[in-house]
GROMACS .gro file of C-alpha atoms in nm:
model
  168
    1UNK     CA    1   8.683  10.907  10.472
    2UNK     CA    2   8.615  10.659  10.771
    3UNK     CA    3   8.289  10.731  10.985
    4UNK     CA    4   8.430  10.848  11.304
    5UNK     CA    5   8.777  10.959  11.185
    6UNK     CA    6   8.667  11.351  11.244
    7UNK     CA    7   8.624  11.251  11.602
    8UNK     CA    8   8.924  11.399  11.793
    9UNK     CA    9   9.002  11.139  12.054
   10UNK     CA   10   9.109  10.864  11.799
   11UNK     CA   11   9.319  11.067  11.607
   12UNK     CA   12   9.520  11.136  11.931
   13UNK     CA   13   9.483  10.788  12.030
   14UNK     CA   14   9.652  10.645  11.669
   15UNK     CA   15   9.908  10.958  11.745
   16UNK     CA   16  10.011  10.825  12.068
   17UNK     CA   17   9.993  10.463  11.975
   18UNK     CA   18  10.240  10.524  11.695
   19UNK     CA   19  10.456  10.756  11.931
   20UNK     CA   20  10.461  10.457  12.159
   21UNK     CA   21  10.599  10.215  11.916
   22UNK     CA   22  10.863  10.444  11.780
   23UNK     CA   23  10.973  10.485  12.129
   24UNK     CA   24  10.952  10.121  12.204
   25UNK     CA   25  10.756  10.200  12.500
   26UNK     CA   26  10.636   9.865  12.641
   27UNK     CA   27  10.475   9.993  12.953
   28UNK     CA   28  10.292  10.252  12.761
   29UNK     CA   29  10.202  10.011  12.505
   30UNK     CA   30  10.044   9.764  12.747
   31UNK     CA   31   9.811  10.053  12.863
   32UNK     CA   32   9.702  10.093  12.531
   33UNK     CA   33   9.626   9.693  12.518
   34UNK     CA   34   9.449   9.692  12.818
   35UNK     CA   35   9.087   9.638  12.778
   36UNK     CA   36   9.014   9.845  13.084
   37UNK     CA   37   9.225  10.127  13.043
   38UNK     CA   38   9.094  10.462  13.050
   39UNK     CA   39   9.233  10.521  12.699
   40UNK     CA   40   9.026  10.251  12.523
   41UNK     CA   41   8.703  10.352  12.745
   42UNK     CA   42   8.732  10.708  12.586
   43UNK     CA   43   8.814  10.563  12.235
   44UNK     CA   44   8.536  10.301  12.208
   45UNK     CA   45   8.262  10.506  12.068
   46UNK     CA   46   8.491  10.631  11.785
   47UNK     CA   47   8.628  10.261  11.722
   48UNK     CA   48   8.256  10.139  11.709
   49UNK     CA   49   8.145  10.384  11.431
   50UNK     CA   50   8.426  10.297  11.190
   51UNK     CA   51   8.280  10.145  10.879
   52UNK     CA   52   8.611   9.921  10.827
   53UNK     CA   53   8.836   9.877  11.112
   54UNK     CA   54   9.089   9.653  10.927
   55UNK     CA   55   9.129   9.945  10.646
   56UNK     CA   56   9.152  10.215  10.907
   57UNK     CA   57   9.413  10.043  11.107
   58UNK     CA   58   9.614   9.954  10.778
   59UNK     CA   59   9.611  10.352  10.666
   60UNK     CA   60   9.714  10.451  11.021
   61UNK     CA   61   9.957  10.195  11.157
   62UNK     CA   62  10.235  10.057  11.018
   63UNK     CA   63  10.302   9.691  10.977
   64UNK     CA   64  10.298   9.467  11.155
   65UNK     CA   65  10.147   9.655  11.442
   66UNK     CA   66   9.827   9.740  11.206
   67UNK     CA   67   9.707   9.356  11.249
   68UNK     CA   68   9.737   9.386  11.637
   69UNK     CA   69   9.570   9.714  11.669
   70UNK     CA   70   9.259   9.597  11.443
   71UNK     CA   71   9.203   9.304  11.640
   72UNK     CA   72   9.227   9.505  11.966
   73UNK     CA   73   8.996   9.731  11.829
   74UNK     CA   74   8.775   9.425  11.733
   75UNK     CA   75   8.792   9.309  12.092
   76UNK     CA   76   8.693   9.621  12.234
   77UNK     CA   77   8.390   9.631  12.023
   78UNK     CA   78   8.298   9.278  12.110
   79UNK     CA   79   8.365   9.366  12.481
   80UNK     CA   80   8.124   9.659  12.471
   81UNK     CA   81   7.850   9.458  12.313
   82UNK     CA   82   7.929   9.163  12.574
   83UNK     CA   83   8.003   8.916  12.293
   84UNK     CA   84   8.230   8.692  12.518
   85UNK     CA   85   8.277   8.436  12.237
   86UNK     CA   86   8.389   8.731  12.001
   87UNK     CA   87   8.560   8.878  12.253
   88UNK     CA   88   8.794   8.583  12.299
   89UNK     CA   89   8.821   8.526  11.925
   90UNK     CA   90   8.955   8.871  11.863
   91UNK     CA   91   9.168   8.896  12.196
   92UNK     CA   92   9.339   8.564  12.068
   93UNK     CA   93   9.424   8.720  11.732
   94UNK     CA   94   9.550   9.009  11.916
   95UNK     CA   95   9.774   8.787  12.123
   96UNK     CA   96   9.905   8.579  11.811
   97UNK     CA   97   9.963   8.930  11.611
   98UNK     CA   98  10.182   9.023  11.909
   99UNK     CA   99  10.367   8.694  11.921
  100UNK     CA  100  10.453   8.751  11.542
  101UNK     CA  101  10.563   9.083  11.645
  102UNK     CA  102  10.776   8.964  11.944
  103UNK     CA  103  10.986   8.727  11.707
  104UNK     CA  104  11.138   9.029  11.548
  105UNK     CA  105  11.146   9.275  11.828
  106UNK     CA  106  11.385   9.267  12.138
  107UNK     CA  107  11.249   9.255  12.498
  108UNK     CA  108  11.042   9.592  12.516
  109UNK     CA  109  10.720   9.402  12.421
  110UNK     CA  110  10.728   9.223  12.705
  111UNK     CA  111  10.526   9.423  12.938
  112UNK     CA  112  10.260   9.444  12.656
  113UNK     CA  113  10.231   9.109  12.623
  114UNK     CA  114  10.212   9.023  13.000
  115UNK     CA  115   9.876   9.259  12.968
  116UNK     CA  116   9.755   9.053  12.677
  117UNK     CA  117   9.813   8.727  12.821
  118UNK     CA  118   9.606   8.787  13.130
  119UNK     CA  119   9.325   8.952  12.928
  120UNK     CA  120   9.344   8.618  12.717
  121UNK     CA  121   9.300   8.368  13.037
  122UNK     CA  122   9.020   8.618  13.118
  123UNK     CA  123   8.833   8.644  12.832
  124UNK     CA  124   8.877   8.240  12.779
  125UNK     CA  125   8.719   8.203  13.095
  126UNK     CA  126   8.446   8.445  13.047
  127UNK     CA  127   8.377   8.276  12.684
  128UNK     CA  128   8.381   7.895  12.833
  129UNK     CA  129   8.112   8.050  13.115
  130UNK     CA  130   7.893   8.180  12.850
  131UNK     CA  131   7.935   7.897  12.629
  132UNK     CA  132   7.835   7.645  12.912
  133UNK     CA  133   7.535   7.840  13.009
  134UNK     CA  134   7.435   7.744  12.638
  135UNK     CA  135   7.530   7.416  12.662
  136UNK     CA  136   7.788   7.408  12.398
  137UNK     CA  137   8.125   7.288  12.409
  138UNK     CA  138   8.366   7.527  12.619
  139UNK     CA  139   8.707   7.477  12.522
  140UNK     CA  140   8.846   7.830  12.473
  141UNK     CA  141   9.059   7.820  12.807
  142UNK     CA  142   9.210   7.510  12.667
  143UNK     CA  143   9.280   7.711  12.362
  144UNK     CA  144   9.414   7.993  12.541
  145UNK     CA  145   9.690   7.757  12.707
  146UNK     CA  146   9.792   7.672  12.352
  147UNK     CA  147   9.850   8.016  12.253
  148UNK     CA  148  10.013   8.110  12.600
  149UNK     CA  149  10.260   7.793  12.527
  150UNK     CA  150  10.339   7.941  12.214
  151UNK     CA  151  10.453   8.277  12.329
  152UNK     CA  152  10.668   8.089  12.631
  153UNK     CA  153  10.847   7.913  12.340
  154UNK     CA  154  10.944   8.203  12.178
  155UNK     CA  155  11.067   8.365  12.493
  156UNK     CA  156  11.232   8.050  12.635
  157UNK     CA  157  11.453   7.995  12.296
  158UNK     CA  158  11.537   8.338  12.278
  159UNK     CA  159  11.918   8.376  12.242
  160UNK     CA  160  11.987   8.748  12.272
  161UNK     CA  161  12.215   8.900  12.528
  162UNK     CA  162  12.047   8.936  12.874
  163UNK     CA  163  11.973   9.298  12.842
  164UNK     CA  164  11.757   9.245  12.527
  165UNK     CA  165  11.642   8.906  12.607
  166UNK     CA  166  11.283   8.840  12.583
  167UNK     CA  167  11.339   8.571  12.873
  168UNK     CA  168  11.327   8.881  13.144
   0.00000   0.00000   0.00000
């Protein structure tokens, strides 16, 4: 049994997350991926107490969404500890996971991707500021631009009918 699994809110969170995916509700999914949302503020304590975030997500959420949720949970943990470099790294992996999912889905994910992209830019800026203060190389914003460009390529090359297109 996972530490923290007994807690009530993480079970409800996972149940609602899975239902959101099954219903292909991108607006609601964007709330799950928003680091500042109240649902994440309520679940962070239980997420932080998980002994193995990856295994927990693999057991609770079907692929490929389990990987995106895993990195999102790791982002929440990094945010809670004000570790901006790890926060950026985990947020980047969340975005890359979402991009891999987007390739196989229709446009219902776009609201969540909008939130993820904004957060990637914000976390890159914070990581760069932190690294600059330490006198280290600060290249996270450039790296985030490459990630965002990859996503743009996915959307701009989409040839689906307009009502399913990732362009909108």
